[in-house]
């Protein structure tokens, strides 16, 4: 049966959808996920941890999600925190409690993978110590312990949710892990952690979370067999990917489409489409190269009260739209459909620039060079578009957008090499245009 996505829009095929960020994160994925969730039965987070901050506005209420999939905000959706996620259990309890206080029902609609890895206080402490140690070369992490937690996973010294909820095993393993990590912390000149304190705190969180813990790979395959529509919600963005991003100024997971498979246990041939989300301009939080960064557009957006981080509150770095980067994202993720957000952020701009190539001395690039020193040197080559200089926030249909805005959106989608499917003109669900 075709299902209504929104008035007039029908999807008549079974669609397991991977949603990814096409830039450096904060593309407005939370809002687009919320919109797409209307047609989904199951929503899955597959990578990252509570470094993510997904903001969703519904009827005047603002929700910020860090680990819980945005599907939780709609009734009768199954939400899964997949095996590829790293989970801070104390943070997750706080998040669930916070959502419950806002009247969100969380009961048999949230599942936590038993093979997801656990983030510990020593991961957070090590994250902070390494950043300080790096000095001016710091990554600008969220200090949530994400890098050290994935590091332990790869080094096979991590603990999984299945270990966390087994009291005896947990106690033995935690004692060893705290002992080892306290030696490392001492070497940094940092305060060692108290086993007793961490143990108590994590045991309490484990008891709270135990009812949510499941074999989510089996659960998701049962959903596939039923023919459920599954939405795989990506966190962060393409250029923060550990393999495809601006290493080392990246996060520690695969934020690109492939990560949705490994992070959930759903095989690639069961994925039907990839939706890439990008802003009508570009932002980045944390350090690392950002070719189109521009102080004027940053000042303008910050003065509008926009572009402050949802997790750390840091002002985001801002710049013009970079089609070299988004084309690369299209390639790596296999983006079928594009959602462009924050169009209204450009409502007052007289002349809008779009980066169409990078120049380093006499060399010109139409792709993102891997050497970040080269990328940091690159100067953007710009094309210019006339601004529409009127508010777009009230537009609900494509034809209600100013012609100059339509021309701009068509151009950036074409430069990205993907089909424009959604245009977003504000944070509200209703401020969404389907093409
Ligand atoms: P980490 O993920 O906390 O290790 O931070 C590594 C880099 O990724 C830093 O530049 C962070 O600012 C960035 N980052 C991590 N999560 C997000 C996110 O959800 N949105 C935007 N940037 C992020
Ligand atoms: Mg965010």
Short mmCIF file of C-alpha atoms and ligand atoms in Angstrom, two decimals:
data_model
loop_
_atom_site.label_atom_id
_atom_site.label_comp_id
_atom_site.label_asym_id
_atom_site.label_seq_id
_atom_site.Cartn_x
_atom_site.Cartn_y
_atom_site.Cartn_z
CA UNK A 1 0.00 0.00 0.00
CA UNK A 2 1.30 3.47 -0.81
CA UNK A 3 1.74 5.44 2.36
CA UNK A 4 1.14 9.13 2.89
CA UNK A 5 4.40 10.93 3.60
CA UNK A 6 2.79 14.32 3.72
CA UNK A 7 -0.30 15.65 1.99
CA UNK A 8 0.02 14.74 -1.67
CA UNK A 9 3.25 12.80 -1.36
CA UNK A 10 3.14 9.03 -1.62
CA UNK A 11 5.94 6.54 -1.46
CA UNK A 12 4.81 3.40 -3.20
CA UNK A 13 7.91 1.34 -2.62
CA UNK A 14 9.37 -0.25 0.45
CA UNK A 15 12.14 2.04 1.42
CA UNK A 16 14.87 1.35 3.90
CA UNK A 17 16.51 4.72 4.01
CA UNK A 18 19.98 5.75 5.12
CA UNK A 19 20.18 9.38 6.09
CA UNK A 20 23.61 11.01 6.20
CA UNK A 21 25.09 14.45 6.70
CA UNK A 22 26.78 15.70 3.52
CA UNK A 23 28.97 18.30 5.25
CA UNK A 24 30.62 18.57 8.70
CA UNK A 25 27.60 17.64 10.80
CA UNK A 26 24.79 19.89 12.06
CA UNK A 27 23.16 19.88 8.63
CA UNK A 28 19.72 19.76 10.24
CA UNK A 29 19.51 15.97 10.14
CA UNK A 30 17.33 15.88 13.28
CA UNK A 31 14.55 17.82 11.62
CA UNK A 32 14.70 15.83 8.35
CA UNK A 33 14.78 12.53 10.26
CA UNK A 34 11.70 13.66 12.15
CA UNK A 35 9.92 14.45 8.88
CA UNK A 36 10.93 11.14 7.25
CA UNK A 37 9.99 9.20 10.37
CA UNK A 38 6.35 9.73 9.47
CA UNK A 39 6.73 6.92 6.90
CA UNK A 40 9.12 4.76 8.93
CA UNK A 41 8.32 1.96 11.35
CA UNK A 42 11.77 1.62 12.84
CA UNK A 43 14.42 4.32 13.39
CA UNK A 44 18.02 3.26 14.10
CA UNK A 45 21.11 5.14 15.29
CA UNK A 46 24.15 3.31 13.96
CA UNK A 47 27.29 5.25 14.97
CA UNK A 48 28.67 7.99 17.16
CA UNK A 49 27.64 8.66 20.72
CA UNK A 50 26.40 11.56 22.79
CA UNK A 51 28.78 13.84 20.90
CA UNK A 52 25.79 14.22 18.56
CA UNK A 53 23.10 16.79 19.12
CA UNK A 54 19.95 16.50 17.03
CA UNK A 55 17.54 19.38 17.47
CA UNK A 56 13.86 18.89 16.67
CA UNK A 57 11.15 21.54 17.09
CA UNK A 58 7.58 20.33 17.44
CA UNK A 59 4.75 22.71 18.18
CA UNK A 60 6.85 25.28 20.00
CA UNK A 61 8.74 22.68 22.05
CA UNK A 62 12.44 22.15 21.35
CA UNK A 63 13.92 18.68 21.86
CA UNK A 64 17.65 17.97 21.76
CA UNK A 65 18.54 14.32 21.28
CA UNK A 66 22.01 12.91 21.79
CA UNK A 67 21.71 9.11 21.76
CA UNK A 68 18.01 8.36 21.49
CA UNK A 69 16.82 8.18 17.86
CA UNK A 70 14.60 11.12 16.87
CA UNK A 71 11.81 8.65 16.06
CA UNK A 72 11.01 8.63 19.77
CA UNK A 73 9.12 11.90 19.29
CA UNK A 74 6.44 10.16 17.20
CA UNK A 75 3.96 7.59 18.44
CA UNK A 76 4.28 3.88 17.61
CA UNK A 77 7.80 3.98 16.21
CA UNK A 78 10.40 1.45 17.25
CA UNK A 79 13.72 3.14 18.08
CA UNK A 80 17.01 1.29 18.13
CA UNK A 81 20.43 2.30 19.39
CA UNK A 82 22.50 0.00 17.21
CA UNK A 83 25.69 -1.97 17.78
CA UNK A 84 27.85 0.70 16.11
CA UNK A 85 27.02 3.35 18.70
CA UNK A 86 29.13 4.06 21.79
CA UNK A 87 26.89 4.58 24.78
CA UNK A 88 27.47 6.64 27.88
CA UNK A 89 24.96 4.84 30.12
CA UNK A 90 24.69 7.66 32.66
CA UNK A 91 24.15 10.14 29.84
CA UNK A 92 21.52 7.88 28.28
CA UNK A 93 19.59 7.54 31.56
CA UNK A 94 19.60 11.33 31.88
CA UNK A 95 18.36 11.71 28.32
CA UNK A 96 15.53 9.21 28.78
CA UNK A 97 14.51 10.88 32.04
CA UNK A 98 14.58 14.32 30.40
CA UNK A 99 12.37 13.13 27.52
CA UNK A 100 9.95 11.45 29.92
CA UNK A 101 9.65 14.74 31.85
CA UNK A 102 8.63 16.40 28.59
CA UNK A 103 5.84 13.84 28.25
CA UNK A 104 7.51 11.50 25.74
CA UNK A 105 6.54 7.88 26.22
CA UNK A 106 9.56 5.60 26.42
CA UNK A 107 8.36 2.10 27.11
CA UNK A 108 8.88 -0.86 24.79
CA UNK A 109 9.65 1.55 21.95
CA UNK A 110 13.39 1.89 22.63
CA UNK A 111 15.97 -0.87 22.27
CA UNK A 112 19.66 -0.73 23.09
CA UNK A 113 22.05 -3.12 21.35
CA UNK A 114 23.78 -5.51 23.72
CA UNK A 115 26.93 -5.25 21.60
CA UNK A 116 27.17 -1.45 21.62
CA UNK A 117 30.32 -0.31 23.42
CA UNK A 118 30.20 1.58 26.70
CA UNK A 119 31.79 4.99 27.31
CA UNK A 120 33.45 5.34 30.73
CA UNK A 121 34.63 8.36 32.75
CA UNK A 122 38.25 7.46 31.89
CA UNK A 123 37.37 7.84 28.21
CA UNK A 124 36.08 11.34 28.85
CA UNK A 125 39.06 12.20 31.03
CA UNK A 126 41.52 10.85 28.42
CA UNK A 127 39.70 12.76 25.67
CA UNK A 128 40.18 15.99 27.64
CA UNK A 129 43.82 15.21 28.59
CA UNK A 130 44.81 14.40 24.99
CA UNK A 131 43.23 17.60 23.76
CA UNK A 132 45.19 19.62 26.32
CA UNK A 133 48.37 17.70 25.45
CA UNK A 134 47.91 18.54 21.77
CA UNK A 135 47.76 22.26 22.56
CA UNK A 136 47.20 24.31 19.43
CA UNK A 137 46.88 21.13 17.35
CA UNK A 138 43.82 20.02 19.30
CA UNK A 139 40.89 18.47 17.42
CA UNK A 140 38.25 20.46 19.25
CA UNK A 141 36.35 17.34 20.35
CA UNK A 142 33.13 17.42 22.32
CA UNK A 143 35.07 15.81 25.23
CA UNK A 144 32.44 13.10 25.52
CA UNK A 145 35.09 10.35 25.42
CA UNK A 146 34.10 9.19 21.94
CA UNK A 147 37.61 8.77 20.49
CA UNK A 148 39.03 6.79 23.45
CA UNK A 149 35.88 4.59 23.59
CA UNK A 150 36.16 3.63 19.90
CA UNK A 151 39.91 3.27 20.49
CA UNK A 152 39.26 0.65 23.18
CA UNK A 153 36.76 -1.08 20.89
CA UNK A 154 39.40 -1.39 18.14
CA UNK A 155 42.09 -2.37 20.65
CA UNK A 156 39.71 -5.04 22.03
CA UNK A 157 39.88 -3.56 25.50
CA UNK A 158 36.37 -2.16 25.49
CA UNK A 159 33.30 -3.22 27.41
CA UNK A 160 29.94 -3.79 25.80
CA UNK A 161 26.41 -3.28 27.07
CA UNK A 162 26.17 -7.06 27.52
CA UNK A 163 29.09 -6.81 29.98
CA UNK A 164 27.62 -3.78 31.71
CA UNK A 165 24.41 -5.60 32.63
CA UNK A 166 26.23 -8.68 33.97
CA UNK A 167 27.07 -7.54 37.55
CA UNK A 168 29.88 -10.03 38.28
CA UNK A 169 31.61 -9.73 34.93
CA UNK A 170 31.23 -5.97 35.01
CA UNK A 171 32.83 -5.65 38.43
CA UNK A 172 35.87 -7.74 37.47
CA UNK A 173 36.42 -6.05 34.11
CA UNK A 174 35.86 -2.53 35.45
CA UNK A 175 38.42 -3.04 38.22
CA UNK A 176 41.06 -3.99 35.62
CA UNK A 177 40.14 -1.17 33.26
CA UNK A 178 40.21 1.47 35.99
CA UNK A 179 43.59 0.19 37.20
CA UNK A 180 45.14 0.43 33.74
CA UNK A 181 43.57 3.75 32.85
CA UNK A 182 44.53 5.33 36.17
CA UNK A 183 48.18 4.65 35.27
CA UNK A 184 47.67 6.50 31.99
CA UNK A 185 45.85 9.35 33.71
CA UNK A 186 48.66 9.66 36.26
CA UNK A 187 51.16 9.93 33.40
CA UNK A 188 49.15 12.91 32.14
CA UNK A 189 49.27 14.39 35.64
CA UNK A 190 45.51 13.91 36.02
CA UNK A 191 43.55 12.68 39.01
CA UNK A 192 42.94 8.92 39.11
CA UNK A 193 39.34 7.68 39.18
CA UNK A 194 37.68 5.94 42.11
CA UNK A 195 36.60 2.40 41.23
CA UNK A 196 33.88 2.51 43.90
CA UNK A 197 32.32 5.69 42.59
CA UNK A 198 32.32 4.62 38.93
CA UNK A 199 31.09 1.15 39.85
CA UNK A 200 28.13 2.48 41.84
CA UNK A 201 27.16 4.99 39.22
CA UNK A 202 27.37 2.49 36.34
CA UNK A 203 25.60 -0.30 38.25
CA UNK A 204 22.67 2.03 38.86
CA UNK A 205 22.59 3.02 35.17
CA UNK A 206 22.85 -0.65 34.15
CA UNK A 207 19.81 -1.57 36.23
CA UNK A 208 17.85 1.30 34.75
CA UNK A 209 18.81 0.39 31.16
CA UNK A 210 18.50 -3.40 31.41
CA UNK A 211 14.86 -3.52 30.22
CA UNK A 212 15.89 -1.75 26.99
CA UNK A 213 18.76 -4.10 26.14
CA UNK A 214 18.19 -6.45 23.20
CA UNK A 215 19.83 -8.39 20.39
CA UNK A 216 19.07 -5.60 17.95
CA UNK A 217 20.49 -7.43 14.91
CA UNK A 218 17.86 -10.15 15.29
CA UNK A 219 15.21 -7.53 16.07
CA UNK A 220 16.04 -5.57 12.91
CA UNK A 221 16.02 -8.67 10.73
CA UNK A 222 12.58 -9.56 12.08
CA UNK A 223 11.50 -6.06 11.11
CA UNK A 224 12.96 -6.59 7.62
CA UNK A 225 11.03 -9.83 7.29
CA UNK A 226 7.80 -8.08 8.27
CA UNK A 227 8.49 -5.54 5.53
CA UNK A 228 8.83 -2.65 7.96
CA UNK A 229 10.28 0.60 6.68
CA UNK A 230 13.57 1.24 8.43
CA UNK A 231 15.22 4.64 8.72
CA UNK A 232 18.91 4.65 9.58
CA UNK A 233 19.71 7.99 11.12
CA UNK A 234 23.26 9.14 10.68
CA UNK A 235 25.03 11.38 13.16
CA UNK A 236 27.79 13.94 12.40
CA UNK A 237 28.67 14.34 8.72
CA UNK A 238 30.71 13.03 5.81
CA UNK A 239 33.82 15.13 6.46
CA UNK A 240 33.93 13.98 10.10
CA UNK A 241 34.12 10.33 8.95
CA UNK A 242 37.14 8.50 10.36
CA UNK A 243 38.04 7.20 6.86
CA UNK A 244 36.67 9.82 4.50
CA UNK A 245 36.90 13.00 6.56
CA UNK A 246 39.61 15.56 7.18
CA UNK A 247 41.68 13.22 9.36
CA UNK A 248 42.71 13.71 12.16
CA UNK A 249 40.10 16.46 12.53
CA UNK A 250 37.27 13.94 12.46
CA UNK A 251 35.16 11.90 14.84
CA UNK A 252 35.99 8.25 15.50
CA UNK A 253 33.23 6.47 13.57
CA UNK A 254 32.08 5.93 9.98
CA UNK A 255 29.56 8.70 9.51
CA UNK A 256 29.10 7.84 5.81
CA UNK A 257 26.50 5.45 4.39
CA UNK A 258 28.54 2.27 4.91
CA UNK A 259 28.52 2.88 8.65
CA UNK A 260 24.75 2.36 8.65
CA UNK A 261 25.29 -1.27 7.57
CA UNK A 262 28.08 -2.19 9.96
CA UNK A 263 26.46 -0.22 12.78
CA UNK A 264 23.13 -2.02 12.49
CA UNK A 265 23.79 -5.44 10.96
CA UNK A 266 21.49 -4.67 8.01
CA UNK A 267 23.23 -5.78 4.79
CA UNK A 268 23.89 -3.29 1.97
CA UNK A 269 21.49 -4.86 -0.54
CA UNK A 270 18.58 -4.30 1.86
CA UNK A 271 19.12 -0.54 1.71
CA UNK A 272 16.86 1.17 -0.81
CA UNK A 273 17.94 4.78 -0.83
CA UNK A 274 20.36 7.27 0.65
CA UNK A 275 19.21 10.75 1.60
CA UNK A 276 21.94 13.36 2.04
CA UNK A 277 21.23 16.38 4.20
CA UNK A 278 23.07 19.64 3.65
CA UNK A 279 22.69 23.23 4.71
CA UNK A 280 22.27 25.97 2.11
CA UNK A 281 25.62 27.18 3.42
CA UNK A 282 28.34 25.37 5.43
CA UNK A 283 29.22 25.11 9.13
CA UNK A 284 31.77 23.24 11.16
CA UNK A 285 32.39 22.90 14.92
CA UNK A 286 35.86 22.10 16.20
CA UNK A 287 39.20 22.53 14.47
CA UNK A 288 40.38 21.47 11.02
CA UNK A 289 40.39 22.80 7.46
CA UNK A 290 37.28 24.58 6.20
CA UNK A 291 37.97 26.13 2.76
CA UNK A 292 34.88 28.36 2.49
CA UNK A 293 34.97 29.70 6.07
CA UNK A 294 33.92 33.33 6.09
CA UNK A 295 33.76 35.78 8.99
CA UNK A 296 31.00 37.94 7.51
CA UNK A 297 28.52 35.10 7.08
CA UNK A 298 29.48 33.79 10.55
CA UNK A 299 28.77 37.18 12.15
CA UNK A 300 25.49 37.47 10.28
CA UNK A 301 24.25 34.00 11.32
CA UNK A 302 25.40 34.37 14.94
CA UNK A 303 23.69 37.77 15.16
CA UNK A 304 20.48 36.01 14.07
CA UNK A 305 20.98 33.66 17.05
CA UNK A 306 21.74 30.75 14.72
CA UNK A 307 24.60 28.27 14.59
CA UNK A 308 25.46 27.52 18.19
CA UNK A 309 26.28 23.86 18.93
CA UNK A 310 23.46 21.71 20.35
CA UNK A 311 25.86 19.60 22.45
CA UNK A 312 28.52 22.06 23.61
CA UNK A 313 26.91 25.46 22.91
CA UNK A 314 30.04 26.50 20.98
CA UNK A 315 29.50 29.01 18.17
CA UNK A 316 29.84 27.07 14.92
CA UNK A 317 32.30 28.20 12.25
CA UNK A 318 30.36 29.29 9.16
CA UNK A 319 31.06 29.67 5.46
CA UNK A 320 29.63 29.57 1.96
CA UNK A 321 28.23 26.47 0.32
CA UNK A 322 31.02 24.18 -0.85
CA UNK A 323 29.96 22.11 -3.86
CA UNK A 324 33.38 20.45 -4.16
CA UNK A 325 32.79 18.95 -0.72
CA UNK A 326 29.11 18.04 -1.27
CA UNK A 327 29.89 16.40 -4.62
CA UNK A 328 32.49 14.30 -2.85
CA UNK A 329 29.87 13.43 -0.21
CA UNK A 330 27.48 12.41 -2.98
CA UNK A 331 30.11 10.07 -4.34
CA UNK A 332 31.16 8.42 -1.07
CA UNK A 333 27.61 7.99 0.25
CA UNK A 334 25.81 7.30 -3.02
CA UNK A 335 23.31 10.04 -2.27
CA UNK A 336 20.05 9.53 -4.23
CA UNK A 337 18.07 12.40 -2.79
CA UNK A 338 19.07 15.67 -1.23
CA UNK A 339 17.47 17.61 1.58
CA UNK A 340 18.63 21.23 1.77
CA UNK A 341 18.04 22.92 5.13
CA UNK A 342 18.43 26.39 6.66
CA UNK A 343 17.51 28.13 3.41
CA UNK A 344 16.03 30.93 5.51
CA UNK A 345 19.51 31.59 6.95
CA UNK A 346 20.39 33.22 3.63
CA UNK A 347 17.20 35.32 3.37
CA UNK A 348 18.98 38.64 3.87
CA UNK A 349 22.15 38.03 1.84
CA UNK A 350 22.68 40.27 -1.18
CA UNK A 351 25.10 38.09 -3.14
CA UNK A 352 25.47 34.41 -2.32
CA UNK A 353 28.71 32.63 -3.10
CA UNK A 354 29.15 28.97 -3.93
CA UNK A 355 32.52 27.27 -4.05
CA UNK A 356 32.92 25.37 -7.33
CA UNK A 357 36.62 24.46 -7.15
CA UNK A 358 39.66 24.83 -4.89
CA UNK A 359 42.87 26.52 -5.96
CA UNK A 360 46.28 25.89 -4.40
CA UNK A 361 48.83 28.06 -6.21
CA UNK A 362 48.60 27.08 -9.86
CA UNK A 363 46.82 23.80 -9.13
CA UNK A 364 43.06 23.58 -9.25
CA UNK A 365 41.04 20.80 -7.57
CA UNK A 366 37.52 19.64 -8.37
CA UNK A 367 37.68 17.07 -5.55
CA UNK A 368 38.72 17.25 -1.90
CA UNK A 369 42.48 16.63 -1.61
CA UNK A 370 43.41 14.10 1.11
CA UNK A 371 46.46 15.98 2.39
CA UNK A 372 44.93 18.29 4.97
CA UNK A 373 47.85 20.70 4.72
CA UNK A 374 47.00 21.11 1.05
CA UNK A 375 43.30 21.40 1.87
CA UNK A 376 44.06 24.02 4.52
CA UNK A 377 45.96 26.06 1.91
CA UNK A 378 43.22 25.79 -0.71
CA UNK A 379 41.42 28.96 -1.74
CA UNK A 380 37.84 28.59 -2.92
CA UNK A 381 36.89 29.52 -6.47
CA UNK A 382 33.44 31.05 -6.24
CA UNK A 383 30.40 31.39 -8.45
CA UNK A 384 27.96 34.12 -7.40
CA UNK A 385 24.19 34.03 -7.14
CA UNK A 386 21.87 36.96 -6.50
CA UNK A 387 20.16 36.74 -3.09
CA UNK A 388 16.33 36.72 -2.88
CA UNK A 389 16.27 39.15 0.06
CA UNK A 390 12.87 38.22 1.36
CA UNK A 391 11.67 35.80 4.00
CA UNK A 392 11.22 32.20 2.90
CA UNK A 393 9.97 30.89 6.26
CA UNK A 394 6.31 30.93 5.22
CA UNK A 395 6.79 28.96 1.98
CA UNK A 396 5.11 25.54 2.03
CA UNK A 397 5.39 24.66 -1.65
CA UNK A 398 8.16 24.86 -4.18
CA UNK A 399 6.32 27.50 -6.22
CA UNK A 400 5.98 29.68 -3.11
CA UNK A 401 9.74 30.09 -2.88
CA UNK A 402 11.19 33.21 -4.51
CA UNK A 403 12.48 32.43 -8.05
CA UNK A 404 16.04 33.36 -7.03
CA UNK A 405 15.89 30.90 -4.13
CA UNK A 406 14.64 28.17 -6.46
CA UNK A 407 17.44 28.91 -8.90
CA UNK A 408 20.01 28.77 -6.11
CA UNK A 409 18.70 25.47 -4.73
CA UNK A 410 18.54 23.89 -8.19
CA UNK A 411 22.12 25.01 -8.82
CA UNK A 412 23.59 23.62 -5.59
CA UNK A 413 21.76 20.30 -6.05
CA UNK A 414 23.01 20.06 -9.62
CA UNK A 415 26.57 20.86 -8.53
CA UNK A 416 26.25 18.13 -5.88
CA UNK A 417 25.05 15.71 -8.54
CA UNK A 418 21.91 14.56 -6.74
CA UNK A 419 18.16 15.06 -6.96
CA UNK A 420 16.70 17.79 -4.75
CA UNK A 421 13.85 16.16 -2.80
CA UNK A 422 13.30 18.29 0.30
CA UNK A 423 13.80 21.99 1.00
CA UNK A 424 13.57 23.20 4.60
CA UNK A 425 12.82 26.84 5.46
CA UNK A 426 12.78 26.67 9.25
CA UNK A 427 12.92 24.32 12.21
CA UNK A 428 9.20 23.44 12.28
CA UNK A 429 7.80 20.23 10.76
CA UNK A 430 5.48 22.32 8.65
CA UNK A 431 8.38 24.37 7.24
CA UNK A 432 9.22 21.58 4.83
CA UNK A 433 8.81 21.56 1.06
CA UNK A 434 8.70 18.27 -0.86
CA UNK A 435 9.65 18.23 -4.52
P1 LIG B 1 34.37 13.99 18.96
O1 LIG B 1 33.37 13.30 18.11
O2 LIG B 1 33.80 14.51 20.26
O3 LIG B 1 35.61 13.18 19.18
O4 LIG B 1 34.84 15.30 18.18
C1 LIG B 1 35.60 15.23 16.98
C2 LIG B 1 35.19 16.32 16.01
O5 LIG B 1 33.87 16.05 15.55
C3 LIG B 1 35.13 17.73 16.61
O6 LIG B 1 35.46 18.64 15.60
C4 LIG B 1 33.68 17.89 16.98
O7 LIG B 1 33.29 19.24 17.03
C5 LIG B 1 33.03 17.16 15.82
N1 LIG B 1 31.71 16.63 16.14
C6 LIG B 1 31.41 15.54 16.88
N2 LIG B 1 30.09 15.35 16.93
C7 LIG B 1 29.52 16.33 16.20
C8 LIG B 1 28.18 16.64 15.84
O8 LIG B 1 27.21 15.95 16.20
N3 LIG B 1 28.00 17.74 15.05
C9 LIG B 1 29.05 18.47 14.60
N4 LIG B 1 30.31 18.22 14.90
C10 LIG B 1 30.55 17.14 15.69
MG1 LIG B 2 24.16 18.55 15.74
#
